[in-house]
Amino acid sequence: YAADLYSYLDWAARSGLDPLAVTHRSFRRYLAELDQAGYTRRTVGRRLSAVRSFYKHLNAEGACQVNPAAAAATPKAGRSLPRRTAASDVERLLGQFDGLDDPVELRDAAFLELLYACGARISEADGTAVADIDFEEGSVRLFGKGSKERIVPLHDQALQRLRRYIERGRPALLRGHASSALFISTRGNDMSAASLRAVFKKRAAQAGLDPSLHPHDMRHSFATDLLEGGADLRSVQEMLGHASLSTTQVYTHLSLERMRDTLKQAHPRS
């Protein structure tokens, strides 16, 4: 909190105020200036907390009788929009496996395709068994939070990559070991969530993507792309396994942001 406190003391000095004599009214002006300067609610809340603690300390030491920050309400942090992966980046990530037939390549292609094809969480992909892939129905069974089960349809390309991996890549990786898990390590063991995250990071780097890209960003892209393609919110909620529709609604805001950008670029009066 040191930087936040120094920022406040600097403001007081520039405003010609004695920090020991700042009134509640003056402090409200300080908060208003932070808001006008474009600081996020999280930053304003953090600075408020630092100043409040500063005055509490002064009160305890007897150096000051008031706490101008005591009555100020801490701003509620707004829900941040999820980050999506650009369609071109998804194509680069998945396209790097085209024509490759090595068991590890087949596995990683199937894993990444699954993330984007059904919006699976990394923990759900980790918990998927071979028996959870239904090629006849064209779907995957996922077990989400609280072991809640859901069935999500898969498109043909995802099914093709999964079939190639299961039939040609997975047996080679098993090395005679017995396992029901879908994703198998090079040692023939079930892959952990940490191992799958490492696969994602490695393949994203090979595709030249942003190093901060996370597997969960594929889930965000899945949801946003569906909504932009005309899918109804309730169906997306069911496919994501969200207990509340309000959790899914955050993706409508992200979709709206893209539409707003399009409007600015294309509308003659924007």
XYZ file of N, CA and C in Angstrom:
810
model
N 0.813 -1.216 0.000
C 0.000 0.000 0.000
C 0.850 1.271 0.000
N 2.170 1.153 0.100
C 3.039 2.323 0.213
C 2.846 3.291 -0.949
N 2.840 2.755 -2.176
C 2.684 3.616 -3.355
C 1.340 4.334 -3.339
N 0.289 3.639 -2.894
C -1.039 4.251 -2.824
C -1.063 5.370 -1.789
N -0.405 5.148 -0.662
C -0.364 6.169 0.385
C 0.436 7.388 -0.066
N 1.580 7.142 -0.708
C 2.396 8.252 -1.204
C 1.623 9.072 -2.235
N 0.830 8.397 -3.038
C 0.027 9.089 -4.040
C -0.973 10.025 -3.366
N -1.575 9.548 -2.292
C -2.535 10.373 -1.543
C -1.843 11.573 -0.898
N -0.699 11.340 -0.267
C 0.034 12.424 0.389
C 0.500 13.459 -0.630
N 0.856 12.989 -1.823
C 1.250 13.905 -2.892
C 0.064 14.755 -3.318
N -1.111 14.129 -3.406
C -2.324 14.879 -3.752
C -2.604 15.947 -2.706
N -2.483 15.598 -1.433
C -2.730 16.557 -0.354
C -1.768 17.740 -0.451
N -0.499 17.444 -0.734
C 0.499 18.513 -0.846
C 0.179 19.427 -2.018
N -0.197 18.840 -3.166
C -0.524 19.639 -4.347
C -1.782 20.469 -4.133
N -2.650 19.966 -3.257
C -3.907 20.669 -2.974
C -3.753 21.671 -1.837
N -2.550 21.757 -1.277
C -2.310 22.689 -0.178
C -2.980 22.270 1.115
N -3.139 20.975 1.321
C -3.820 20.461 2.507
C -2.844 19.781 3.453
N -3.079 19.982 4.736
C -2.323 19.275 5.764
C -2.968 17.901 5.932
N -2.231 16.806 5.716
C -2.821 15.463 5.848
C -3.507 15.230 7.188
N -3.058 15.934 8.231
C -3.658 15.758 9.554
C -4.943 16.557 9.714
N -5.260 17.377 8.718
C -6.448 18.217 8.835
C -7.393 18.066 7.642
N -7.235 17.008 6.869
C -8.114 16.765 5.717
C -9.525 16.454 6.210
N -10.508 17.128 5.650
C -11.896 16.911 6.050
C -12.545 15.819 5.196
N -13.716 15.373 5.637
C -14.454 14.365 4.861
C -14.797 14.921 3.478
N -15.131 16.207 3.440
C -15.492 16.834 2.166
C -14.294 16.875 1.222
N -13.121 17.221 1.752
C -11.910 17.255 0.930
C -11.553 15.866 0.424
N -11.759 14.887 1.283
C -11.412 13.521 0.889
C -12.337 13.018 -0.216
N -13.601 13.439 -0.161
C -14.521 13.054 -1.237
C -14.058 13.650 -2.563
N -13.469 14.831 -2.501
C -12.931 15.447 -3.711
C -11.762 14.628 -4.257
N -10.954 14.090 -3.340
C -9.830 13.233 -3.746
C -10.339 12.006 -4.497
N -11.373 11.369 -3.951
C -11.939 10.185 -4.605
C -12.550 10.543 -5.956
N -13.198 11.696 -6.023
C -13.809 12.134 -7.282
C -12.744 12.367 -8.350
N -11.613 12.919 -7.941
C -10.527 13.160 -8.895
C -9.944 11.844 -9.415
N -9.875 10.837 -8.545
C -9.400 9.519 -8.984
C -10.341 8.949 -10.038
N -11.641 9.107 -9.792
C -12.637 8.591 -10.734
C -12.547 9.329 -12.071
N -12.402 10.645 -12.004
C -12.310 11.443 -13.226
C -11.040 11.132 -14.014
N -9.996 10.714 -13.300
C -8.727 10.382 -13.959
C -8.777 9.025 -14.650
N -9.871 8.286 -14.441
C -10.039 7.010 -15.128
C -9.502 5.796 -14.400
N -9.217 5.938 -13.110
C -8.730 4.783 -12.356
C -9.855 3.758 -12.198
N -9.488 2.486 -12.185
C -10.483 1.424 -12.036
C -11.026 1.404 -10.617
N -12.159 0.774 -10.438
C -12.742 0.649 -9.104
C -11.816 -0.106 -8.168
N -11.133 -1.087 -8.710
C -10.205 -1.870 -7.899
C -9.072 -0.987 -7.364
N -8.535 -0.123 -8.233
C -7.449 0.768 -7.814
C -7.939 1.788 -6.795
N -9.110 2.368 -7.038
C -9.673 3.340 -6.098
C -9.924 2.676 -4.748
N -10.459 1.462 -4.780
C -10.711 0.740 -3.535
C -9.437 0.455 -2.768
N -8.385 0.111 -3.498
C -7.102 -0.182 -2.847
C -6.506 1.075 -2.214
N -6.597 2.193 -2.921
C -6.072 3.447 -2.380
C -6.884 3.899 -1.170
N -8.171 3.720 -1.240
C -9.027 4.063 -0.108
C -8.648 3.242 1.114
N -8.412 1.963 0.921
C -8.023 1.083 2.021
C -6.697 1.515 2.637
N -5.748 1.922 1.788
C -4.437 2.356 2.280
C -4.559 3.616 3.125
N -5.351 4.572 2.645
C -5.521 5.832 3.375
C -6.292 5.599 4.672
N -7.295 4.755 4.608
C -8.080 4.451 5.803
C -7.191 3.838 6.890
N -6.326 2.906 6.492
C -5.406 2.271 7.446
C -4.407 3.288 7.997
N -3.978 4.213 7.151
C -3.038 5.262 7.559
C -3.636 6.104 8.681
N -4.883 6.519 8.500
C -5.522 7.349 9.522
C -5.863 6.554 10.779
N -6.162 5.297 10.630
C -6.396 4.461 11.812
C -5.147 4.403 12.670
N -4.000 4.292 12.008
C -2.724 4.267 12.724
C -2.485 5.600 13.430
N -2.766 6.709 12.732
C -2.587 8.026 13.342
C -3.527 8.214 14.528
N -4.755 7.717 14.397
C -5.711 7.796 15.498
C -5.206 7.038 16.713
N -4.688 5.843 16.470
C -4.191 5.006 17.569
C -2.989 5.646 18.256
N -2.182 6.391 17.485
C -0.994 7.047 18.042
C -1.330 8.399 18.661
N -2.579 8.841 18.499
C -2.982 10.131 19.049
C -2.526 11.317 18.236
N -2.061 11.066 17.010
C -1.555 12.151 16.170
C -2.667 12.852 15.400
N -3.815 12.208 15.326
C -4.932 12.760 14.554
C -6.232 12.279 15.186
N -7.237 13.146 15.219
C -8.492 12.795 15.877
C -9.575 12.316 14.911
N -9.394 12.543 13.627
C -10.421 12.160 12.651
C -9.839 11.206 11.619
N -10.741 10.525 10.935
C -10.353 9.655 9.821
C -11.257 10.012 8.647
N -10.802 10.898 7.771
C -11.654 11.354 6.663
C -12.057 10.235 5.708
N -11.353 9.113 5.763
C -11.661 7.998 4.864
C -12.624 6.996 5.482
N -12.948 7.180 6.767
C -13.742 6.177 7.479
C -15.138 6.005 6.889
N -15.768 7.099 6.507
C -17.155 7.030 6.037
C -17.272 6.782 4.537
N -16.153 6.796 3.839
C -16.192 6.601 2.381
C -16.504 5.150 2.043
N -17.421 4.955 1.123
C -17.803 3.594 0.727
C -16.786 3.024 -0.250
N -16.380 1.786 0.002
C -15.443 1.119 -0.905
C -16.167 0.759 -2.202
N -15.692 1.219 -3.346
C -16.375 0.908 -4.621
C -16.335 -0.578 -4.918
N -17.459 -1.086 -5.379
C -17.515 -2.500 -5.735
C -16.813 -2.713 -7.067
N -15.935 -3.704 -7.088
C -15.215 -4.003 -8.333
C -16.173 -4.625 -9.328
N -16.238 -4.075 -10.529
C -17.107 -4.650 -11.551
C -16.543 -5.956 -12.073
N -17.406 -6.809 -12.550
C -16.948 -8.080 -13.103
C -16.194 -7.830 -14.409
N -14.971 -8.304 -14.461
C -14.160 -8.082 -15.657
C -14.623 -9.010 -16.782
N -14.507 -8.508 -17.991
C -14.906 -9.313 -19.141
C -13.887 -10.418 -19.386
N -14.355 -11.604 -19.722
C -13.412 -12.688 -20.022
C -12.641 -12.376 -21.296
N -11.441 -12.904 -21.379
C -10.627 -12.679 -22.571
C -10.845 -13.815 -23.554
N -11.087 -13.482 -24.789
C -11.287 -14.491 -25.814
C -10.030 -14.607 -26.668
N -9.915 -15.725 -27.342
C -8.819 -15.937 -28.280
C -9.322 -15.587 -29.675
N -8.581 -14.773 -30.390
C -8.990 -14.378 -31.741
C -9.126 -15.611 -32.621
N -10.083 -15.566 -33.544
C -10.328 -16.705 -34.436
C -9.072 -17.082 -35.215
N -8.302 -16.078 -35.619
C -7.073 -16.355 -36.367
C -6.048 -17.083 -35.500
N -6.030 -16.752 -34.198
C -5.102 -17.423 -33.283
C -5.524 -18.868 -33.038
N -6.838 -19.083 -32.948
C -7.341 -20.449 -32.777
C -6.935 -21.293 -33.979
N -7.058 -20.713 -35.172
C -6.686 -21.438 -36.388
C -5.197 -21.768 -36.406
N -4.375 -20.833 -35.950
C -2.929 -21.088 -35.895
C -2.609 -22.173 -34.875
N -3.301 -22.139 -33.750
C -3.063 -23.122 -32.698
C -3.432 -24.522 -33.154
N -4.592 -24.656 -33.779
C -5.071 -25.970 -34.202
C -4.490 -26.396 -35.549
N -4.206 -25.417 -36.396
C -3.710 -25.738 -37.731
C -2.294 -26.268 -37.766
N -1.526 -26.066 -36.696
C -0.136 -26.521 -36.688
C -0.018 -28.048 -36.710
N -1.125 -28.746 -36.461
C -1.082 -30.208 -36.429
C -1.518 -30.855 -37.740
N -1.954 -30.049 -38.680
C -2.433 -30.602 -39.950
C -1.348 -31.442 -40.626
N -1.704 -32.665 -40.973
C -0.780 -33.558 -41.672
C 0.198 -34.295 -40.786
N 0.180 -34.036 -39.476
C 1.105 -34.711 -38.562
C 0.480 -35.989 -38.030
N 1.297 -37.008 -37.819
C 0.765 -38.319 -37.445
C 1.491 -38.942 -36.250
N 2.359 -38.181 -35.594
C 3.059 -38.674 -34.412
C 2.059 -38.821 -33.264
N 2.169 -39.857 -32.417
C 1.217 -40.066 -31.320
C 1.033 -38.847 -30.418
N 2.134 -38.175 -30.082
C 2.040 -36.990 -29.225
C 1.331 -35.855 -29.954
N 1.620 -35.702 -31.233
C 0.958 -34.664 -32.029
C -0.538 -34.943 -32.124
N -0.888 -36.204 -32.320
C -2.304 -36.579 -32.394
C -3.005 -36.297 -31.069
N -2.317 -36.591 -29.969
C -2.891 -36.347 -28.638
C -3.115 -34.858 -28.395
N -2.089 -34.068 -28.659
C -2.187 -32.636 -28.385
C -3.219 -31.963 -29.283
N -3.306 -32.426 -30.529
C -4.311 -31.882 -31.445
C -5.716 -32.185 -30.932
N -5.924 -33.415 -30.460
C -7.232 -33.812 -29.935
C -7.584 -33.017 -28.684
N -6.602 -32.811 -27.824
C -6.813 -32.067 -26.577
C -7.214 -30.619 -26.855
N -6.460 -29.945 -27.699
C -6.745 -28.542 -27.995
C -8.058 -28.384 -28.754
N -8.321 -29.325 -29.642
C -9.583 -29.295 -30.388
C -10.755 -29.454 -29.432
N -10.602 -30.318 -28.431
C -11.670 -30.554 -27.457
C -11.964 -29.287 -26.655
N -10.911 -28.571 -26.251
C -11.106 -27.343 -25.471
C -11.981 -26.348 -26.218
N -11.685 -26.160 -27.492
C -12.416 -25.162 -28.265
C -13.747 -25.693 -28.785
N -13.840 -26.994 -28.999
C -15.055 -27.574 -29.587
C -16.221 -27.620 -28.615
N -15.937 -27.711 -27.313
C -17.042 -27.841 -26.357
C -16.904 -26.934 -25.142
N -15.872 -26.083 -25.114
C -15.722 -25.164 -23.991
C -15.363 -25.849 -22.691
N -14.645 -26.961 -22.771
C -14.297 -27.712 -21.560
C -13.293 -26.954 -20.703
N -13.475 -27.032 -19.402
C -12.456 -26.548 -18.473
C -11.289 -27.530 -18.517
N -10.115 -27.079 -18.101
C -8.948 -27.954 -18.119
C -9.166 -29.153 -17.203
N -9.847 -28.945 -16.075
C -10.118 -30.043 -15.143
C -11.092 -31.043 -15.745
N -11.982 -30.565 -16.602
C -12.940 -31.455 -17.258
C -12.260 -32.276 -18.340
N -11.359 -31.652 -19.075
C -10.600 -32.393 -20.090
C -9.743 -33.456 -19.423
N -9.160 -33.089 -18.287
C -8.324 -34.022 -17.534
C -9.133 -35.220 -17.040
N -10.394 -34.990 -16.698
C -11.230 -36.062 -16.161
C -12.002 -36.845 -17.207
N -11.782 -36.541 -18.477
C -12.519 -37.228 -19.541
C -11.930 -38.604 -19.825
N -12.801 -39.587 -19.932
C -12.386 -40.956 -20.264
C -12.725 -41.237 -21.726
N -12.110 -42.262 -22.273
C -12.392 -42.644 -23.661
C -13.879 -42.931 -23.832
N -14.465 -43.565 -22.822
C -15.877 -43.931 -22.892
C -16.805 -42.720 -22.888
N -16.274 -41.553 -22.528
C -17.096 -40.343 -22.503
C -17.285 -39.747 -23.896
N -16.499 -40.214 -24.861
C -16.654 -39.749 -26.242
C -17.628 -40.677 -26.955
N -18.757 -40.137 -27.378
C -19.774 -40.924 -28.078
C -19.741 -40.544 -29.561
N -19.078 -41.370 -30.356
C -18.944 -41.060 -31.778
C -20.263 -41.230 -32.523
N -21.105 -42.117 -32.043
C -22.388 -42.345 -32.707
C -23.304 -41.137 -32.545
N -23.338 -40.591 -31.323
C -24.177 -39.421 -31.060
C -23.446 -38.115 -31.381
N -22.120 -38.201 -31.511
C -21.333 -37.000 -31.776
C -21.292 -36.069 -30.588
N -20.932 -36.610 -29.422
C -20.951 -35.801 -28.206
C -19.876 -36.248 -27.223
N -19.665 -35.439 -26.199
C -18.741 -35.770 -25.121
C -19.459 -35.562 -23.791
N -19.178 -36.439 -22.853
C -19.729 -36.298 -21.503
C -18.652 -35.667 -20.623
N -18.993 -34.558 -20.000
C -18.054 -33.851 -19.137
C -18.565 -33.832 -17.705
N -17.644 -33.840 -16.780
C -17.994 -33.751 -15.365
C -17.424 -32.443 -14.825
N -18.328 -31.506 -14.545
C -17.911 -30.176 -14.118
C -17.775 -30.035 -12.625
N -17.967 -28.812 -12.153
C -17.833 -28.525 -10.730
C -18.869 -29.309 -9.937
N -18.423 -29.887 -8.824
C -19.314 -30.707 -8.023
C -19.688 -31.997 -8.706
N -18.851 -32.438 -9.645
C -19.081 -33.677 -10.410
C -20.398 -33.646 -11.183
N -20.871 -32.444 -11.498
C -22.108 -32.316 -12.260
C -21.869 -32.734 -13.705
N -22.685 -33.655 -14.172
C -22.505 -34.219 -15.515
C -23.293 -33.440 -16.561
N -22.676 -33.272 -17.734
C -23.393 -32.669 -18.852
C -22.899 -33.284 -20.160
N -23.759 -33.297 -21.147
C -23.435 -33.822 -22.474
C -23.362 -32.647 -23.441
N -22.243 -32.551 -24.154
C -22.045 -31.436 -25.091
C -21.795 -32.006 -26.486
N -22.510 -31.518 -27.491
C -22.283 -32.008 -28.864
C -20.922 -31.571 -29.386
N -20.372 -32.360 -30.302
C -19.082 -32.048 -30.914
C -19.242 -31.947 -32.426
N -18.513 -31.038 -33.039
C -18.570 -30.918 -34.495
C -17.695 -31.995 -35.141
N -17.859 -32.184 -36.431
C -17.201 -33.283 -37.146
C -15.677 -33.233 -37.071
N -15.098 -32.050 -37.177
C -13.639 -31.953 -37.167
C -13.063 -32.392 -35.822
N -13.752 -32.031 -34.743
C -13.306 -32.454 -33.415
C -13.415 -33.969 -33.277
N -14.504 -34.525 -33.766
C -14.695 -35.975 -33.701
C -13.628 -36.706 -34.513
N -13.265 -36.155 -35.656
C -12.234 -36.783 -36.492
C -10.885 -36.804 -35.787
N -10.543 -35.703 -35.152
C -9.250 -35.645 -34.460
C -9.238 -36.556 -33.233
N -10.341 -36.619 -32.549
C -10.436 -37.508 -31.394
C -10.343 -38.968 -31.826
N -11.007 -39.301 -32.919
C -10.971 -40.681 -33.398
C -9.555 -41.078 -33.829
N -8.883 -40.197 -34.534
C -7.511 -40.490 -34.972
C -6.591 -40.707 -33.776
N -6.767 -39.867 -32.759
C -5.924 -40.014 -31.570
C -6.233 -41.312 -30.838
N -7.510 -41.604 -30.634
C -7.907 -42.801 -29.886
C -7.492 -44.076 -30.615
N -7.620 -44.068 -31.931
C -7.318 -45.278 -32.699
C -5.832 -45.440 -33.011
N -5.115 -44.331 -33.182
C -3.728 -44.438 -33.644
C -2.687 -43.866 -32.679
N -3.031 -42.813 -31.983
C -2.052 -42.200 -31.091
C -2.047 -42.758 -29.685
N -3.224 -42.920 -29.113
C -3.335 -43.357 -27.722
C -2.749 -44.740 -27.476
N -3.013 -45.753 -28.326
C -2.433 -47.083 -28.087
C -0.908 -47.052 -28.030
N -0.292 -46.224 -28.866
C 1.173 -46.131 -28.869
C 1.688 -45.506 -27.582
N 0.937 -44.550 -27.040
C 1.359 -43.892 -25.804
C 1.164 -44.789 -24.585
N 0.152 -45.638 -24.619
C -0.138 -46.518 -23.474
C 0.988 -47.510 -23.194
N 1.653 -47.957 -24.250
C 2.760 -48.917 -24.101
C 2.342 -50.169 -23.318
N 1.157 -50.622 -23.586
C 0.684 -51.835 -22.936
C 0.024 -51.614 -21.595
N 0.062 -50.395 -21.066
C -0.580 -50.094 -19.782
C -2.100 -50.056 -19.954
N -2.804 -50.276 -18.865
C -4.267 -50.213 -18.892
C -4.723 -48.885 -18.290
N -5.593 -48.192 -18.988
C -6.116 -46.920 -18.487
C -7.403 -46.584 -19.218
N -8.327 -45.951 -18.490
C -9.576 -45.515 -19.115
C -9.512 -44.038 -19.496
N -8.464 -43.343 -19.039
C -8.336 -41.906 -19.296
C -8.152 -41.627 -20.780
N -8.676 -40.509 -21.227
C -8.552 -40.147 -22.634
C -7.127 -39.717 -22.976
N -6.567 -38.860 -22.163
C -5.250 -38.310 -22.485
C -4.143 -38.996 -21.691
N -3.172 -39.531 -22.434
C -2.098 -40.355 -21.873
C -0.745 -39.691 -22.108
N 0.121 -39.766 -21.092
C 1.453 -39.170 -21.200
C 2.376 -40.076 -22.006
N 3.567 -39.584 -22.293
C 4.544 -40.379 -23.051
C 5.058 -41.557 -22.235
N 4.787 -41.565 -20.940
C 5.192 -42.680 -20.080
C 4.080 -43.707 -19.904
N 2.964 -43.459 -20.572
C 1.858 -44.398 -20.492
C 0.932 -44.169 -19.321
N 1.065 -43.017 -18.644
C 0.228 -42.717 -17.484
C -0.874 -41.719 -17.835
N -1.880 -41.647 -16.957
C -2.928 -40.640 -17.124
C -2.302 -39.253 -16.982
N -2.675 -38.336 -17.834
C -2.140 -36.980 -17.745
C -2.873 -36.182 -16.675
N -2.141 -35.354 -15.959
C -2.719 -34.493 -14.933
C -3.140 -33.168 -15.563
N -3.923 -32.380 -14.806
C -4.327 -31.066 -15.297
C -3.103 -30.185 -15.534
N -2.105 -30.301 -14.656
C -0.878 -29.506 -14.807
C -0.151 -29.873 -16.099
N -0.137 -31.161 -16.422
C 0.522 -31.609 -17.655
C -0.204 -31.078 -18.885
N -1.519 -31.044 -18.819
C -2.298 -30.533 -19.949
C -2.101 -29.025 -20.108
N -1.979 -28.316 -18.991
C -1.686 -26.882 -19.076
C -0.333 -26.655 -19.747
N 0.629 -27.505 -19.395
C 1.966 -27.393 -19.993
C 1.908 -27.647 -21.496
N 1.084 -28.602 -21.904
C 0.901 -28.881 -23.331
C 0.342 -27.645 -24.030
N -0.658 -27.030 -23.404
C -1.267 -25.839 -23.996
C -0.237 -24.732 -24.165
N 0.534 -24.471 -23.108
C 1.545 -23.412 -23.155
C 2.579 -23.687 -24.246
N 3.005 -24.944 -24.335
C 4.008 -25.323 -25.329
C 3.482 -25.119 -26.744
N 2.274 -25.605 -27.000
C 1.718 -25.518 -28.347
C 1.354 -24.080 -28.718
N 0.917 -23.290 -27.737
C 0.609 -21.883 -28.003
C 1.885 -21.131 -28.374
N 2.978 -21.450 -27.681
C 4.265 -20.811 -27.975
C 4.750 -21.194 -29.370
N 4.578 -22.470 -29.723
C 4.995 -22.933 -31.049
C 4.207 -22.240 -32.158
N 2.961 -21.874 -31.842
C 2.121 -21.196 -32.836
C 2.376 -19.689 -32.848
N 3.273 -19.228 -31.966
C 3.606 -17.811 -31.917
C 2.539 -16.948 -31.280
N 1.769 -17.532 -30.343
C 0.686 -16.791 -29.704
C 1.167 -16.081 -28.443
N 0.322 -15.215 -27.915
C 0.612 -14.453 -26.701
C 0.972 -15.413 -25.565
N 2.130 -15.226 -24.918
C 2.557 -16.124 -23.831
C 1.590 -16.161 -22.649
N 0.784 -15.100 -22.498
C -0.154 -15.065 -21.371
C -1.453 -15.817 -21.664
N -1.579 -16.354 -22.873
C -2.785 -17.095 -23.241
C -2.968 -18.290 -22.315
N -4.201 -18.508 -21.877
C -4.514 -19.557 -20.906
C -5.547 -20.517 -21.501
N -5.523 -21.790 -21.095
C -6.522 -22.737 -21.614
C -7.957 -22.256 -21.448
N -8.231 -21.525 -20.360
C -9.598 -21.062 -20.116
C -10.041 -20.034 -21.155
N -9.075 -19.384 -21.816
C -9.423 -18.433 -22.870
C -10.111 -19.132 -24.043
N -9.811 -20.408 -24.237
C -10.473 -21.176 -25.293
C -11.951 -21.370 -24.954
N -12.233 -21.553 -23.684
C -13.616 -21.691 -23.221
C -14.366 -20.379 -23.460
N -13.707 -19.262 -23.172
C -14.321 -17.964 -23.416
C -14.614 -17.775 -24.906
N -13.677 -18.185 -25.732
C -13.853 -18.042 -27.182
C -15.007 -18.901 -27.674
N -15.081 -20.121 -27.154
C -16.169 -21.038 -27.507
C -17.516 -20.377 -27.249
N -17.683 -19.811 -26.054
C -18.962 -19.216 -25.668
C -19.287 -17.979 -26.506
N -18.310 -17.104 -26.661
C -18.543 -15.863 -27.401
C -18.815 -16.131 -28.873
N -18.076 -17.055 -29.453
C -18.279 -17.378 -30.868
C -19.665 -17.970 -31.107
N -20.146 -18.770 -30.166
C -21.490 -19.334 -30.298
C -22.545 -18.231 -30.265
N -22.407 -17.314 -29.308
C -23.387 -16.235 -29.185
C -23.369 -15.328 -30.410
N -22.175 -15.036 -30.909
C -22.079 -14.195 -32.105
C -22.608 -14.919 -33.337
N -22.608 -16.252 -33.276
C -23.129 -17.037 -34.389
C -24.626 -17.246 -34.329
N -25.262 -16.706 -33.266
C -26.714 -16.784 -33.163
C -27.257 -17.765 -32.149
N -26.384 -18.432 -31.383
C -26.857 -19.389 -30.378
C -27.603 -18.656 -29.265
N -28.626 -19.296 -28.711
C -29.363 -18.663 -27.624
C -28.611 -18.841 -26.304
N -28.822 -17.907 -25.402
C -28.071 -17.850 -24.150
C -28.264 -19.101 -23.302
N -29.482 -19.622 -23.270
C -29.768 -20.799 -22.437
C -28.998 -22.021 -22.925
N -28.896 -22.196 -24.220
C -28.143 -23.337 -24.758
C -26.665 -23.225 -24.419
N -26.128 -22.012 -24.527
C -24.717 -21.802 -24.187
C -24.491 -22.073 -22.707
N -25.440 -21.658 -21.878
C -25.344 -21.930 -20.441
C -25.239 -23.428 -20.177
N -26.079 -24.202 -20.847
C -26.077 -25.650 -20.648
C -24.773 -26.280 -21.125
N -24.259 -25.803 -22.249
C -23.017 -26.374 -22.771
C -21.812 -26.027 -21.898
N -21.840 -24.844 -21.279
C -20.745 -24.447 -20.396
C -20.866 -25.066 -19.010
N -22.075 -25.504 -18.657
C -22.268 -26.081 -17.333
C -22.402 -25.039 -16.244
N -22.876 -23.843 -16.599
C -23.074 -22.786 -15.608
C -24.356 -23.039 -14.824
N -24.279 -22.900 -13.510
C -25.463 -23.091 -12.682
C -26.419 -21.910 -12.825
N -25.860 -20.722 -13.043
C -26.670 -19.513 -13.145
C -26.539 -18.887 -14.527
N -27.656 -18.412 -15.048
C -27.645 -17.769 -16.361
C -26.842 -16.470 -16.326
N -26.805 -15.816 -15.159
C -26.076 -14.549 -15.042
C -24.588 -14.741 -15.290
N -24.070 -15.925 -14.974
C -22.653 -16.209 -15.226
C -22.384 -16.241 -16.721
N -23.332 -16.772 -17.469
C -23.180 -16.859 -18.921
C -23.367 -15.504 -19.585
N -24.177 -14.644 -18.965
C -24.506 -13.355 -19.578
C -23.294 -12.452 -19.766
N -22.220 -12.703 -19.019
C -21.021 -11.873 -19.179
C -20.492 -11.965 -20.611
N -20.746 -13.084 -21.275
C -20.275 -13.255 -22.651
C -21.063 -12.399 -23.639
N -22.288 -12.036 -23.267
C -23.060 -11.158 -24.146
C -22.437 -9.770 -24.167
N -21.832 -9.370 -23.045
C -21.167 -8.063 -22.994
C -19.938 -8.067 -23.890
N -19.216 -9.169 -23.891
C -18.022 -9.272 -24.721
C -18.407 -9.261 -26.195
N -19.511 -9.929 -26.490
C -20.010 -9.940 -27.863
C -20.452 -8.536 -28.269
N -21.067 -7.813 -27.315
C -21.513 -6.447 -27.579
C -20.329 -5.535 -27.866
N -19.218 -5.750 -27.147
C -18.023 -4.940 -27.376
C -17.535 -5.093 -28.817
N -17.580 -6.316 -29.323
C -17.126 -6.551 -30.697
C -18.067 -5.880 -31.690
N -19.366 -5.959 -31.420
C -20.324 -5.317 -32.311
C -20.145 -3.801 -32.295
N -19.821 -3.254 -31.114
C -19.600 -1.816 -31.005
C -18.379 -1.391 -31.820
N -17.327 -2.209 -31.779
C -16.128 -1.920 -32.574
C -16.443 -1.937 -34.063
N -17.264 -2.923 -34.458
C -17.660 -3.026 -35.866
C -18.452 -1.796 -36.291
N -19.336 -1.346 -35.407
C -20.149 -0.165 -35.694
C -19.269 1.065 -35.898
N -18.267 1.225 -35.035
C -17.373 2.382 -35.133
C -16.605 2.378 -36.454
N -16.234 1.182 -36.902
C -15.441 1.064 -38.123
C -16.288 1.208 -39.387
N -17.538 0.759 -39.318
C -18.345 0.672 -40.535
C -19.416 1.752 -40.687
N -19.915 2.286 -39.572
C -21.016 3.236 -39.683
C -20.500 4.613 -40.112
N -21.128 5.219 -41.111
C -20.639 6.508 -41.637
C -20.668 7.647 -40.623
N -21.500 7.547 -39.586
C -21.591 8.629 -38.605
C -20.914 8.273 -37.288
N -20.137 7.185 -37.276
C -19.443 6.786 -36.049
C -18.151 7.578 -35.891
